[in-house]
Short mmCIF file of C-alpha atoms in Angstrom, two decimals:
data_model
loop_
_atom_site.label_atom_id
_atom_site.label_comp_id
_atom_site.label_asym_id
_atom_site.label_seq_id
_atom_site.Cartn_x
_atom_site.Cartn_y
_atom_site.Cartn_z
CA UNK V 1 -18.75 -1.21 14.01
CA UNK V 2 -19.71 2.07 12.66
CA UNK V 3 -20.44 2.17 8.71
CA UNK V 4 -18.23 4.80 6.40
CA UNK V 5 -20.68 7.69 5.73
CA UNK V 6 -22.08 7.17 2.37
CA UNK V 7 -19.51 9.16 -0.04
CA UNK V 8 -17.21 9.95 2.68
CA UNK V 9 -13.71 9.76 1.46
CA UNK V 10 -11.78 7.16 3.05
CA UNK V 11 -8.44 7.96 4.94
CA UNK V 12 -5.66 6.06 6.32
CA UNK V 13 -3.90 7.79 8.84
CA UNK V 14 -0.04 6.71 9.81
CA UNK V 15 1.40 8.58 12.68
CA UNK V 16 3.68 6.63 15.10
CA UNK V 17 2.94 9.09 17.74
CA UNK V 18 -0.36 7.71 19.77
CA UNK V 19 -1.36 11.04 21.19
CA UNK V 20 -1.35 12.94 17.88
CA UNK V 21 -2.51 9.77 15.99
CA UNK V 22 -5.74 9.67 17.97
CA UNK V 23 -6.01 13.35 18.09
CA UNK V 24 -5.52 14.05 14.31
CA UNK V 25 -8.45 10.66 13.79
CA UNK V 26 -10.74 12.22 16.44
CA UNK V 27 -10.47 15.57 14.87
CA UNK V 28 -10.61 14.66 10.89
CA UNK V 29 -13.98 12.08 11.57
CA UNK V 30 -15.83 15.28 12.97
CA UNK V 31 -15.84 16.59 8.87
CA UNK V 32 -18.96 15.35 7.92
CA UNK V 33 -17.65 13.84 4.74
CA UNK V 34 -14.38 12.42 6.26
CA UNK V 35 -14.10 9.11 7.69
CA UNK V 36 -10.60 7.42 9.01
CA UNK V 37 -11.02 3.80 7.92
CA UNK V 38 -7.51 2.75 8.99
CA UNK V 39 -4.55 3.93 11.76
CA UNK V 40 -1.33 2.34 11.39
CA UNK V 41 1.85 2.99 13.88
CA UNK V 42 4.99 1.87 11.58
CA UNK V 43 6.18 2.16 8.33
CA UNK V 44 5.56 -0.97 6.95
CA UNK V 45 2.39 -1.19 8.00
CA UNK V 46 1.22 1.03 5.26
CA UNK V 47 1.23 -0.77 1.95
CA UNK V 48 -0.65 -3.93 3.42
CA UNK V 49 -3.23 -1.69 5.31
CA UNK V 50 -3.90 0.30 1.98
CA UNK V 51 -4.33 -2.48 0.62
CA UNK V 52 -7.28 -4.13 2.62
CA UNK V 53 -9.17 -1.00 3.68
CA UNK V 54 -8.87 0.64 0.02
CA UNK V 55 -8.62 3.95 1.30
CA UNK V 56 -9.51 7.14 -0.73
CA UNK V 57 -6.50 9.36 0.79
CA UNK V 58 -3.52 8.32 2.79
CA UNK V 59 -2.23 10.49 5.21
CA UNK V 60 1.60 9.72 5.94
CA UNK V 61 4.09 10.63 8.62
CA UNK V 62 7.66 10.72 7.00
CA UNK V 63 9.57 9.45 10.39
CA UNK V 64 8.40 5.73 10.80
CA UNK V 65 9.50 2.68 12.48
CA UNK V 66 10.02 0.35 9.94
CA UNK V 67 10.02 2.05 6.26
CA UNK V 68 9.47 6.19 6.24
CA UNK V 69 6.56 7.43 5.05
CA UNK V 70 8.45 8.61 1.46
CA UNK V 71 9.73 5.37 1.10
CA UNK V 72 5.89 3.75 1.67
CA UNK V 73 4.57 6.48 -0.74
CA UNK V 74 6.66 5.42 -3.42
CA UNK V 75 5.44 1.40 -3.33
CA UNK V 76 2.10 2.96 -2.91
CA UNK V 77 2.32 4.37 -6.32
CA UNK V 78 2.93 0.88 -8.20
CA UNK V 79 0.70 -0.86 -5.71
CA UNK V 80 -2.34 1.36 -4.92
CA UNK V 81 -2.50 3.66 -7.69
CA UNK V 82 -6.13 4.60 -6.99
CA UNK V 83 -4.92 5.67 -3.54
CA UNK V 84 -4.13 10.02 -2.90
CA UNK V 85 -0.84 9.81 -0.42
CA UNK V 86 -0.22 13.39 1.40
CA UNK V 87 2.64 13.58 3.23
CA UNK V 88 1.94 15.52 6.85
CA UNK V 89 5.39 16.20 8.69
CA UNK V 90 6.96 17.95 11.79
CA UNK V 91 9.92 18.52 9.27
CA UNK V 92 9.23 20.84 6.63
CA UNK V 93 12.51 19.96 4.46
CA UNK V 94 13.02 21.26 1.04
CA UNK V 95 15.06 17.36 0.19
CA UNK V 96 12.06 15.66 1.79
CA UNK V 97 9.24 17.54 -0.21
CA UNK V 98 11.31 17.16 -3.51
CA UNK V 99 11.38 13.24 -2.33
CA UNK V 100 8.09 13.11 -1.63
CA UNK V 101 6.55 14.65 -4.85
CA UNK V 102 9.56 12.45 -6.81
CA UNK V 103 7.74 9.44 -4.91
CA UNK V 104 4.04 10.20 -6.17
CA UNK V 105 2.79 11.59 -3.15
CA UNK V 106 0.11 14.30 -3.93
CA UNK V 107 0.84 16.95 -1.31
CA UNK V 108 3.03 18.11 1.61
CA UNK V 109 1.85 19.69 4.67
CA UNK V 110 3.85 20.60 7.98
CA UNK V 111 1.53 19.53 11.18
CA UNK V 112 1.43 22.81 12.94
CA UNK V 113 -1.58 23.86 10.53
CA UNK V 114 -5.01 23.89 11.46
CA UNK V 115 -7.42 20.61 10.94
CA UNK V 116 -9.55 22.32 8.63
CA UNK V 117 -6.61 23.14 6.33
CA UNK V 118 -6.04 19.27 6.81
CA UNK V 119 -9.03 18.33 5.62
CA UNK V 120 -9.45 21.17 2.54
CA UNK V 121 -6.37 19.66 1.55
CA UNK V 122 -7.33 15.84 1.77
CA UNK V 123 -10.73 17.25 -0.33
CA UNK V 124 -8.01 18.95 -3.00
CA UNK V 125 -5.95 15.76 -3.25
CA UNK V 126 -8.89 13.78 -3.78
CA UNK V 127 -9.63 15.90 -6.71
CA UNK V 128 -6.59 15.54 -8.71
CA UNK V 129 -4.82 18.59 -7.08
CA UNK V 130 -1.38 18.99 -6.00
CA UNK V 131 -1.44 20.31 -2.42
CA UNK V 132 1.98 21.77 -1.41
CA UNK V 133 2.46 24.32 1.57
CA UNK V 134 3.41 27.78 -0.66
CA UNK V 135 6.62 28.55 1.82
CA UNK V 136 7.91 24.99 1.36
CA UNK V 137 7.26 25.00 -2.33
CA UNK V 138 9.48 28.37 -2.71
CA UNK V 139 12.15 27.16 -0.06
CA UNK V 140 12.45 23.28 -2.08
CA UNK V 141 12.82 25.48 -5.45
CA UNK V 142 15.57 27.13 -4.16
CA UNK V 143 17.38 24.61 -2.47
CA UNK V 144 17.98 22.83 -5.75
CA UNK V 145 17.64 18.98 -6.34
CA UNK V 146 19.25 16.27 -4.66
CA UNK V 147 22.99 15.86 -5.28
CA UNK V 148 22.81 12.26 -3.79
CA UNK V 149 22.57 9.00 -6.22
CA UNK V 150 19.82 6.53 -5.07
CA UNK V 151 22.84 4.65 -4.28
CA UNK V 152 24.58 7.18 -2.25
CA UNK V 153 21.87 7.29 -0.19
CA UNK V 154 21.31 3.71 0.58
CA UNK V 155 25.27 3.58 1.22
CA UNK V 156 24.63 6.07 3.67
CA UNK V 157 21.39 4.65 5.00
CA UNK V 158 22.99 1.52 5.61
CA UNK V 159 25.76 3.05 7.65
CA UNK V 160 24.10 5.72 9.61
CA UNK V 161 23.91 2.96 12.40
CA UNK V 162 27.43 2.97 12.77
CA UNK V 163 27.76 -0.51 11.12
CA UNK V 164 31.50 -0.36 9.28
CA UNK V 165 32.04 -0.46 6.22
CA UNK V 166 31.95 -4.66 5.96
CA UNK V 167 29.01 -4.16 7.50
CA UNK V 168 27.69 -2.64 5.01
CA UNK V 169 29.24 -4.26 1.90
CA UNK V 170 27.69 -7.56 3.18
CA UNK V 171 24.02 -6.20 3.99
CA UNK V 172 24.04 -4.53 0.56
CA UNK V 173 26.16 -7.21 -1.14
CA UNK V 174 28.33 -4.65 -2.12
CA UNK V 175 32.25 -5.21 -2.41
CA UNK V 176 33.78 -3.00 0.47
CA UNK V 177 35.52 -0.79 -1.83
CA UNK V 178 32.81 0.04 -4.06
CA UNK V 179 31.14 1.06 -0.68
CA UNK V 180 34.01 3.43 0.38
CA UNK V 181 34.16 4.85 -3.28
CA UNK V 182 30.08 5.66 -2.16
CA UNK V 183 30.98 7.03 1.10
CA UNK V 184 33.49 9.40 -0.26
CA UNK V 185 31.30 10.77 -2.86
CA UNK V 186 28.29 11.16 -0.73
CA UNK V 187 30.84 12.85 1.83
CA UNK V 188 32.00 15.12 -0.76
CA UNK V 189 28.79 16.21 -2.31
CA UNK V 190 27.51 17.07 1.54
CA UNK V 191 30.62 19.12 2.12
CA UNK V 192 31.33 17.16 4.83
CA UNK V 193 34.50 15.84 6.58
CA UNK V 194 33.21 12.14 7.06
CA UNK V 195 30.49 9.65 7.20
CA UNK V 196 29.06 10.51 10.28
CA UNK V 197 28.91 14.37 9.34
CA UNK V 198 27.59 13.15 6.06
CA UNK V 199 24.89 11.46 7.15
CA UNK V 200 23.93 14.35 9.43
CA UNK V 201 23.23 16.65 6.69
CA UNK V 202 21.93 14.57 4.72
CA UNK V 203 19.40 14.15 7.29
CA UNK V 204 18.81 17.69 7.76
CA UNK V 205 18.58 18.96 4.53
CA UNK V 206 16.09 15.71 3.75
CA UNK V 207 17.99 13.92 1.59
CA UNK V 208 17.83 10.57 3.28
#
């Protein structure tokens, strides 16, 4: 086993996508002072990996199997302090770069930049800086926060699988009209005609 390049900075890379996975550790361990200690596939993978490898930077996908890459970031922060999380997404959302910032991460890049931008910003995060893509920045500013209580959102989390509304009182021991009382708030803060269509744009505008 190859030895991490004496003051390389170490990076975890999560990307459920094989292909792009391999690609983005193939092209990021060609920096001479970059080394990719760690490659995890899901969500919940993260915290654990983090963990034993005691990487430098990690690099984080938002749309995992098992817990998103926001949600990851955000237990990273109590659990790893020492550890740099950049968020690196096909979905450059205003909600998800607010969430994303809100959860600790350090910066927010879209993936259709090029690898040395990658790794300038994994060399800026490591320093202490904020690294945020300037377009997103200006588009999350004027999209405005949020509307969506944590609660909201897990309401709707919990029934974007089309589980009813028992469903979802019992998995979130919730009683089931407290859970419609969520529902139609969330509904009405998305503008929205119902649950479904809620959790839509929720989705799209990153909220979830």
């Amino acid at each position: 086993m190859n030895e991490t390049p004496r003051g390389a900075i170490r990076v975890l890379l999560a990307e459920d996508q094989g292909m792009m996975r391999g690609a983005l550790a193939l092209l990021l361990g060609m920096e001479e002072d970059i080394e990719v200690v760690a490659q995890v596939a899901a969500g919940d993978a993260i915290v654990a990996s983090v963990l034993r490898h005691g990487p430098d930077v990690a690099l984080l996908d938002i749309e995992l199997p098992g817990m998103s890459g926001l949600d990851a970031a955000e237990e990273l922060r109590t659990r790893a302090p020492g550890c740099r999380v950049l968020i690196l997404t096909t979905f450059g959302r205003p909600g998800y770069l607010r969430r994303a910032l809100e959860a600790g991460a350090a910066g927010f890049l879209v993936k259709d930049g090029p690898v040395e931008e990658l790794a300038a910003a994994i060399r800026r995060a490591l320093a202490g800086e904020t690294v945020v893509d300037p377009a997103l920045a200006t588009a999350a500013l004027s999209a405005g926060p949020n509307p969506l209580t944590p609660r909201e959102r897990e309401v709707l989390k919990a029934s974007a699988d089309g589980a009813t509304v028992a469903d979802v009182a019992g998995r979130l021991h919730l009683s089931e009209s407290t859970v419609r009382n969520y529902l139609s708030s969330a509904i009405g803060k998305t503008g929205t005609r119902n649950r479904a269509e809620a959790v839509r744009e929720a989705r799209q505008q990153g909220w979830l």
